[in-house]
């Protein structure tokens, strides 16, 4: 059962421990050690409480995942009223920054169950629907626009976050990894003329700059496509 589908338990036990403390400690643990480190036992050790005592507030790891995901979405600024493309661009960059700040979030999304019913996600969705509706989209098209922007940003940011996690584990910088990988990459695409041309053009680009530029251009394409839905 989702954490959003049951009433919260009464807070009569463990007065020194709260759901908010548990979620905050879980995020700190994930930031420090990654997705594989998350367990009720390790979390209990971090909080200096028995794992069983946390079940007063969180029924288990599945509920904890939903709470953590919603808390991270709470770090994203709500889209503000104004020109919709400007506001959507600002939102997209903010969401990307949050995902890169917590690179494990993409992996946790698959375990988060009914994440879209979390209070922070609901606030974000309501503000985004208002933004697109005010711009002239029908409610159905506003929902489509919102989900399309989310899909693009989450997809791009999750891939970037996975790459950053790989780099962190390797102990290398992006440039060091690229310098080591590039000869093998060029060899692999030698019989694929379009990929060969593309790789040659990217040879001297800095990885971070490439990611930023690709995100900007991709987002611009998404928003331009959405604009065609306006009456």
mmCIF file of C-alpha atoms in Angstrom:
data_model
loop_
_atom_site.group_PDB
_atom_site.id
_atom_site.type_symbol
_atom_site.label_atom_id
_atom_site.label_comp_id
_atom_site.label_asym_id
_atom_site.label_seq_id
_atom_site.Cartn_x
_atom_site.Cartn_y
_atom_site.Cartn_z
ATOM 1 C CA UNK A 1 0.000 0.000 0.000
ATOM 2 C CA UNK A 2 1.187 3.515 -0.776
ATOM 3 C CA UNK A 3 1.973 5.898 2.069
ATOM 4 C CA UNK A 4 -0.533 8.291 0.494
ATOM 5 C CA UNK A 5 -3.323 5.681 0.680
ATOM 6 C CA UNK A 6 -3.493 5.231 4.445
ATOM 7 C CA UNK A 7 -4.014 7.609 7.358
ATOM 8 C CA UNK A 8 -0.832 8.467 9.266
ATOM 9 C CA UNK A 9 -0.213 6.603 12.492
ATOM 10 C CA UNK A 10 -0.699 8.492 15.725
ATOM 11 C CA UNK A 11 2.560 9.947 17.008
ATOM 12 C CA UNK A 12 2.452 8.622 20.525
ATOM 13 C CA UNK A 13 5.592 6.496 20.458
ATOM 14 C CA UNK A 14 9.202 7.623 20.016
ATOM 15 C CA UNK A 15 8.477 11.323 20.732
ATOM 16 C CA UNK A 16 12.113 12.141 19.904
ATOM 17 C CA UNK A 17 11.737 10.728 16.401
ATOM 18 C CA UNK A 18 9.574 12.070 13.587
ATOM 19 C CA UNK A 19 8.787 11.109 10.000
ATOM 20 C CA UNK A 20 10.495 14.327 8.882
ATOM 21 C CA UNK A 21 13.712 13.309 10.676
ATOM 22 C CA UNK A 22 13.616 9.878 9.061
ATOM 23 C CA UNK A 23 13.149 11.293 5.566
ATOM 24 C CA UNK A 24 15.879 13.897 6.067
ATOM 25 C CA UNK A 25 18.312 11.257 7.316
ATOM 26 C CA UNK A 26 17.436 9.001 4.375
ATOM 27 C CA UNK A 27 18.277 11.781 1.903
ATOM 28 C CA UNK A 28 21.571 12.465 3.700
ATOM 29 C CA UNK A 29 22.406 8.755 3.543
ATOM 30 C CA UNK A 30 21.555 8.553 -0.161
ATOM 31 C CA UNK A 31 23.584 11.670 -0.957
ATOM 32 C CA UNK A 32 26.579 10.280 0.916
ATOM 33 C CA UNK A 33 26.511 6.620 -0.121
ATOM 34 C CA UNK A 34 24.115 6.172 -3.042
ATOM 35 C CA UNK A 35 21.027 4.090 -3.735
ATOM 36 C CA UNK A 36 22.516 0.762 -2.621
ATOM 37 C CA UNK A 37 23.052 2.099 0.895
ATOM 38 C CA UNK A 38 19.383 2.708 1.671
ATOM 39 C CA UNK A 39 17.981 0.275 4.198
ATOM 40 C CA UNK A 40 15.947 0.599 7.353
ATOM 41 C CA UNK A 41 18.809 -0.923 9.326
ATOM 42 C CA UNK A 42 21.427 1.558 8.096
ATOM 43 C CA UNK A 43 18.987 4.390 8.554
ATOM 44 C CA UNK A 44 18.364 3.304 12.137
ATOM 45 C CA UNK A 45 22.105 3.303 12.765
ATOM 46 C CA UNK A 46 22.371 6.823 11.337
ATOM 47 C CA UNK A 47 19.556 8.022 13.597
ATOM 48 C CA UNK A 48 20.857 5.992 16.556
ATOM 49 C CA UNK A 49 17.536 4.197 16.973
ATOM 50 C CA UNK A 50 16.409 0.609 16.507
ATOM 51 C CA UNK A 51 15.094 0.000 12.992
ATOM 52 C CA UNK A 52 11.840 -1.326 14.435
ATOM 53 C CA UNK A 53 11.125 2.008 16.120
ATOM 54 C CA UNK A 54 10.935 3.741 12.737
ATOM 55 C CA UNK A 55 7.958 1.623 11.691
ATOM 56 C CA UNK A 56 5.795 3.819 13.914
ATOM 57 C CA UNK A 57 6.266 6.527 11.286
ATOM 58 C CA UNK A 58 7.127 4.639 8.077
ATOM 59 C CA UNK A 59 5.802 1.168 7.295
ATOM 60 C CA UNK A 60 8.891 0.109 5.344
ATOM 61 C CA UNK A 61 11.334 0.901 2.576
ATOM 62 C CA UNK A 62 8.609 1.250 -0.081
ATOM 63 C CA UNK A 63 6.854 3.992 1.866
ATOM 64 C CA UNK A 64 10.181 5.602 2.656
ATOM 65 C CA UNK A 65 10.985 5.740 -1.074
ATOM 66 C CA UNK A 66 7.721 7.580 -1.775
ATOM 67 C CA UNK A 67 8.393 10.074 1.004
ATOM 68 C CA UNK A 68 11.969 10.683 -0.096
ATOM 69 C CA UNK A 69 10.988 11.251 -3.735
ATOM 70 C CA UNK A 70 8.281 13.714 -2.725
ATOM 71 C CA UNK A 71 10.692 15.546 -0.430
ATOM 72 C CA UNK A 72 13.191 15.959 -3.261
ATOM 73 C CA UNK A 73 10.485 17.287 -5.575
ATOM 74 C CA UNK A 74 9.768 19.810 -2.825
ATOM 75 C CA UNK A 75 13.180 21.357 -3.551
ATOM 76 C CA UNK A 76 11.989 22.392 -7.023
ATOM 77 C CA UNK A 77 10.592 25.922 -7.215
ATOM 78 C CA UNK A 78 6.977 26.100 -8.351
ATOM 79 C CA UNK A 79 6.480 27.521 -11.864
ATOM 80 C CA UNK A 80 5.595 31.192 -11.541
ATOM 81 C CA UNK A 81 2.940 33.051 -13.528
ATOM 82 C CA UNK A 82 4.234 34.832 -16.602
ATOM 83 C CA UNK A 83 5.295 34.002 -20.171
ATOM 84 C CA UNK A 84 4.861 30.246 -20.273
ATOM 85 C CA UNK A 85 8.004 29.375 -22.223
ATOM 86 C CA UNK A 86 10.193 31.433 -19.890
ATOM 87 C CA UNK A 87 8.582 29.896 -16.808
ATOM 88 C CA UNK A 88 8.777 26.363 -18.241
ATOM 89 C CA UNK A 89 12.461 26.865 -19.088
ATOM 90 C CA UNK A 90 13.236 28.099 -15.580
ATOM 91 C CA UNK A 91 11.364 25.150 -14.080
ATOM 92 C CA UNK A 92 13.152 22.654 -16.338
ATOM 93 C CA UNK A 93 16.585 23.950 -15.367
ATOM 94 C CA UNK A 94 15.671 23.910 -11.674
ATOM 95 C CA UNK A 95 14.396 20.341 -11.848
ATOM 96 C CA UNK A 96 17.541 19.242 -13.686
ATOM 97 C CA UNK A 97 19.691 20.874 -10.993
ATOM 98 C CA UNK A 98 17.797 19.047 -8.245
ATOM 99 C CA UNK A 99 18.231 15.695 -10.004
ATOM 100 C CA UNK A 100 21.952 16.276 -10.474
ATOM 101 C CA UNK A 101 22.256 17.319 -6.827
ATOM 102 C CA UNK A 102 20.678 13.995 -5.826
ATOM 103 C CA UNK A 103 21.950 11.658 -8.584
ATOM 104 C CA UNK A 104 20.298 8.597 -7.013
ATOM 105 C CA UNK A 105 16.780 10.000 -7.498
ATOM 106 C CA UNK A 106 16.295 8.490 -10.953
ATOM 107 C CA UNK A 107 16.927 4.997 -9.595
ATOM 108 C CA UNK A 108 14.567 5.575 -6.689
ATOM 109 C CA UNK A 109 11.709 6.743 -8.934
ATOM 110 C CA UNK A 110 11.150 3.164 -10.055
ATOM 111 C CA UNK A 111 10.633 2.127 -6.424
ATOM 112 C CA UNK A 112 8.518 5.100 -5.390
ATOM 113 C CA UNK A 113 5.091 3.596 -6.103
ATOM 114 C CA UNK A 114 2.406 6.292 -6.267
ATOM 115 C CA UNK A 115 4.806 9.247 -6.308
ATOM 116 C CA UNK A 116 2.344 11.503 -8.145
ATOM 117 C CA UNK A 117 0.057 11.677 -5.072
ATOM 118 C CA UNK A 118 2.724 13.187 -2.833
ATOM 119 C CA UNK A 119 1.874 16.695 -1.557
ATOM 120 C CA UNK A 120 4.911 18.349 -3.141
ATOM 121 C CA UNK A 121 4.301 16.685 -6.500
ATOM 122 C CA UNK A 122 0.642 17.739 -6.356
ATOM 123 C CA UNK A 123 1.604 21.380 -5.674
ATOM 124 C CA UNK A 124 4.082 21.292 -8.538
ATOM 125 C CA UNK A 125 1.563 19.754 -10.917
ATOM 126 C CA UNK A 126 -1.188 22.217 -9.979
ATOM 127 C CA UNK A 127 1.115 25.210 -10.530
ATOM 128 C CA UNK A 128 2.278 23.842 -13.874
ATOM 129 C CA UNK A 129 -1.271 23.183 -15.086
ATOM 130 C CA UNK A 130 -2.210 26.748 -14.135
ATOM 131 C CA UNK A 131 0.794 28.074 -16.065
ATOM 132 C CA UNK A 132 -0.115 26.213 -19.253
ATOM 133 C CA UNK A 133 -3.837 26.909 -18.937
ATOM 134 C CA UNK A 134 -3.182 30.626 -18.490
ATOM 135 C CA UNK A 135 -1.076 30.486 -21.659
ATOM 136 C CA UNK A 136 -4.090 29.276 -23.633
ATOM 137 C CA UNK A 137 -3.766 25.483 -23.505
ATOM 138 C CA UNK A 138 -6.906 23.480 -22.776
ATOM 139 C CA UNK A 139 -6.721 21.562 -19.502
ATOM 140 C CA UNK A 140 -6.088 18.310 -21.405
ATOM 141 C CA UNK A 141 -3.335 19.922 -23.455
ATOM 142 C CA UNK A 142 -1.916 21.584 -20.331
ATOM 143 C CA UNK A 143 -1.650 18.141 -18.778
ATOM 144 C CA UNK A 144 0.020 16.842 -21.960
ATOM 145 C CA UNK A 145 2.429 19.790 -21.987
ATOM 146 C CA UNK A 146 3.342 19.333 -18.329
ATOM 147 C CA UNK A 147 3.931 15.590 -18.690
ATOM 148 C CA UNK A 148 5.973 16.133 -21.855
ATOM 149 C CA UNK A 149 8.289 18.654 -20.180
ATOM 150 C CA UNK A 150 8.629 16.364 -17.153
ATOM 151 C CA UNK A 151 9.429 13.358 -19.345
ATOM 152 C CA UNK A 152 12.143 15.265 -21.187
ATOM 153 C CA UNK A 153 13.784 16.714 -18.083
ATOM 154 C CA UNK A 154 13.584 13.547 -15.974
ATOM 155 C CA UNK A 155 14.892 11.431 -18.853
ATOM 156 C CA UNK A 156 17.834 13.726 -19.588
ATOM 157 C CA UNK A 157 18.671 14.414 -15.950
ATOM 158 C CA UNK A 158 18.464 10.741 -14.966
ATOM 159 C CA UNK A 159 20.943 9.828 -17.709
ATOM 160 C CA UNK A 160 23.277 12.621 -16.638
ATOM 161 C CA UNK A 161 22.989 11.616 -12.990
ATOM 162 C CA UNK A 162 23.809 7.992 -13.822
ATOM 163 C CA UNK A 163 26.890 9.189 -15.701
ATOM 164 C CA UNK A 164 28.004 11.348 -12.776
ATOM 165 C CA UNK A 165 27.552 8.387 -10.427
ATOM 166 C CA UNK A 166 29.729 6.244 -12.691
ATOM 167 C CA UNK A 167 32.414 8.944 -12.713
ATOM 168 C CA UNK A 168 32.316 9.273 -8.940
ATOM 169 C CA UNK A 169 32.817 5.537 -8.521
ATOM 170 C CA UNK A 170 35.721 5.576 -10.985
ATOM 171 C CA UNK A 171 37.518 8.402 -9.193
ATOM 172 C CA UNK A 172 38.152 10.144 -12.529
ATOM 173 C CA UNK A 173 37.112 13.506 -13.903
ATOM 174 C CA UNK A 174 34.853 13.723 -16.940
ATOM 175 C CA UNK A 175 37.792 14.821 -19.088
ATOM 176 C CA UNK A 176 40.003 11.964 -17.858
ATOM 177 C CA UNK A 177 37.245 9.449 -18.612
ATOM 178 C CA UNK A 178 36.685 10.955 -22.070
ATOM 179 C CA UNK A 179 40.390 10.919 -22.906
ATOM 180 C CA UNK A 180 40.624 7.232 -22.025
ATOM 181 C CA UNK A 181 37.389 6.218 -23.732
ATOM 182 C CA UNK A 182 37.658 8.236 -26.938
ATOM 183 C CA UNK A 183 40.093 6.034 -28.932
ATOM 184 C CA UNK A 184 37.857 2.999 -28.332
ATOM 185 C CA UNK A 185 34.753 5.023 -29.234
ATOM 186 C CA UNK A 186 36.282 6.213 -32.491
ATOM 187 C CA UNK A 187 37.276 2.664 -33.341
ATOM 188 C CA UNK A 188 33.774 1.381 -32.565
ATOM 189 C CA UNK A 189 32.055 3.839 -34.930
ATOM 190 C CA UNK A 190 34.510 3.584 -37.812
ATOM 191 C CA UNK A 191 31.966 1.715 -39.982
ATOM 192 C CA UNK A 192 29.076 4.049 -39.102
ATOM 193 C CA UNK A 193 29.607 7.269 -41.106
ATOM 194 C CA UNK A 194 27.036 9.436 -39.335
ATOM 195 C CA UNK A 195 28.230 8.462 -35.878
ATOM 196 C CA UNK A 196 31.844 8.864 -37.017
ATOM 197 C CA UNK A 197 31.117 12.410 -38.205
ATOM 198 C CA UNK A 198 29.219 13.216 -35.007
ATOM 199 C CA UNK A 199 31.977 11.888 -32.756
ATOM 200 C CA UNK A 200 34.623 13.808 -34.705
ATOM 201 C CA UNK A 201 32.673 17.056 -34.207
ATOM 202 C CA UNK A 202 32.428 16.395 -30.461
ATOM 203 C CA UNK A 203 36.042 15.359 -29.979
ATOM 204 C CA UNK A 204 37.273 18.636 -28.481
ATOM 205 C CA UNK A 205 34.129 19.672 -26.656
ATOM 206 C CA UNK A 206 34.145 19.661 -22.863
ATOM 207 C CA UNK A 207 31.683 17.050 -21.493
ATOM 208 C CA UNK A 208 29.865 19.419 -19.128
ATOM 209 C CA UNK A 209 29.408 22.044 -21.816
ATOM 210 C CA UNK A 210 28.054 19.416 -24.200
ATOM 211 C CA UNK A 211 25.479 18.311 -21.636
ATOM 212 C CA UNK A 212 24.341 21.882 -20.984
ATOM 213 C CA UNK A 213 24.080 22.698 -24.692
ATOM 214 C CA UNK A 214 22.218 19.487 -25.522
ATOM 215 C CA UNK A 215 19.762 20.145 -22.691
ATOM 216 C CA UNK A 216 19.120 23.710 -23.879
ATOM 217 C CA UNK A 217 18.580 22.693 -27.499
ATOM 218 C CA UNK A 218 16.417 19.706 -26.628
ATOM 219 C CA UNK A 219 14.233 21.722 -24.279
ATOM 220 C CA UNK A 220 13.802 24.437 -26.924
ATOM 221 C CA UNK A 221 12.579 21.775 -29.378
ATOM 222 C CA UNK A 222 10.114 20.396 -26.834
ATOM 223 C CA UNK A 223 8.658 23.815 -26.050
ATOM 224 C CA UNK A 224 8.471 24.753 -29.737
ATOM 225 C CA UNK A 225 6.531 21.562 -30.387
ATOM 226 C CA UNK A 226 4.147 22.264 -27.514
ATOM 227 C CA UNK A 227 3.517 25.767 -28.852
ATOM 228 C CA UNK A 228 1.855 24.214 -31.915
ATOM 229 C CA UNK A 229 -0.949 23.000 -29.640
ATOM 230 C CA UNK A 230 -1.980 26.550 -28.826
ATOM 231 C CA UNK A 231 -5.106 27.823 -30.589
#
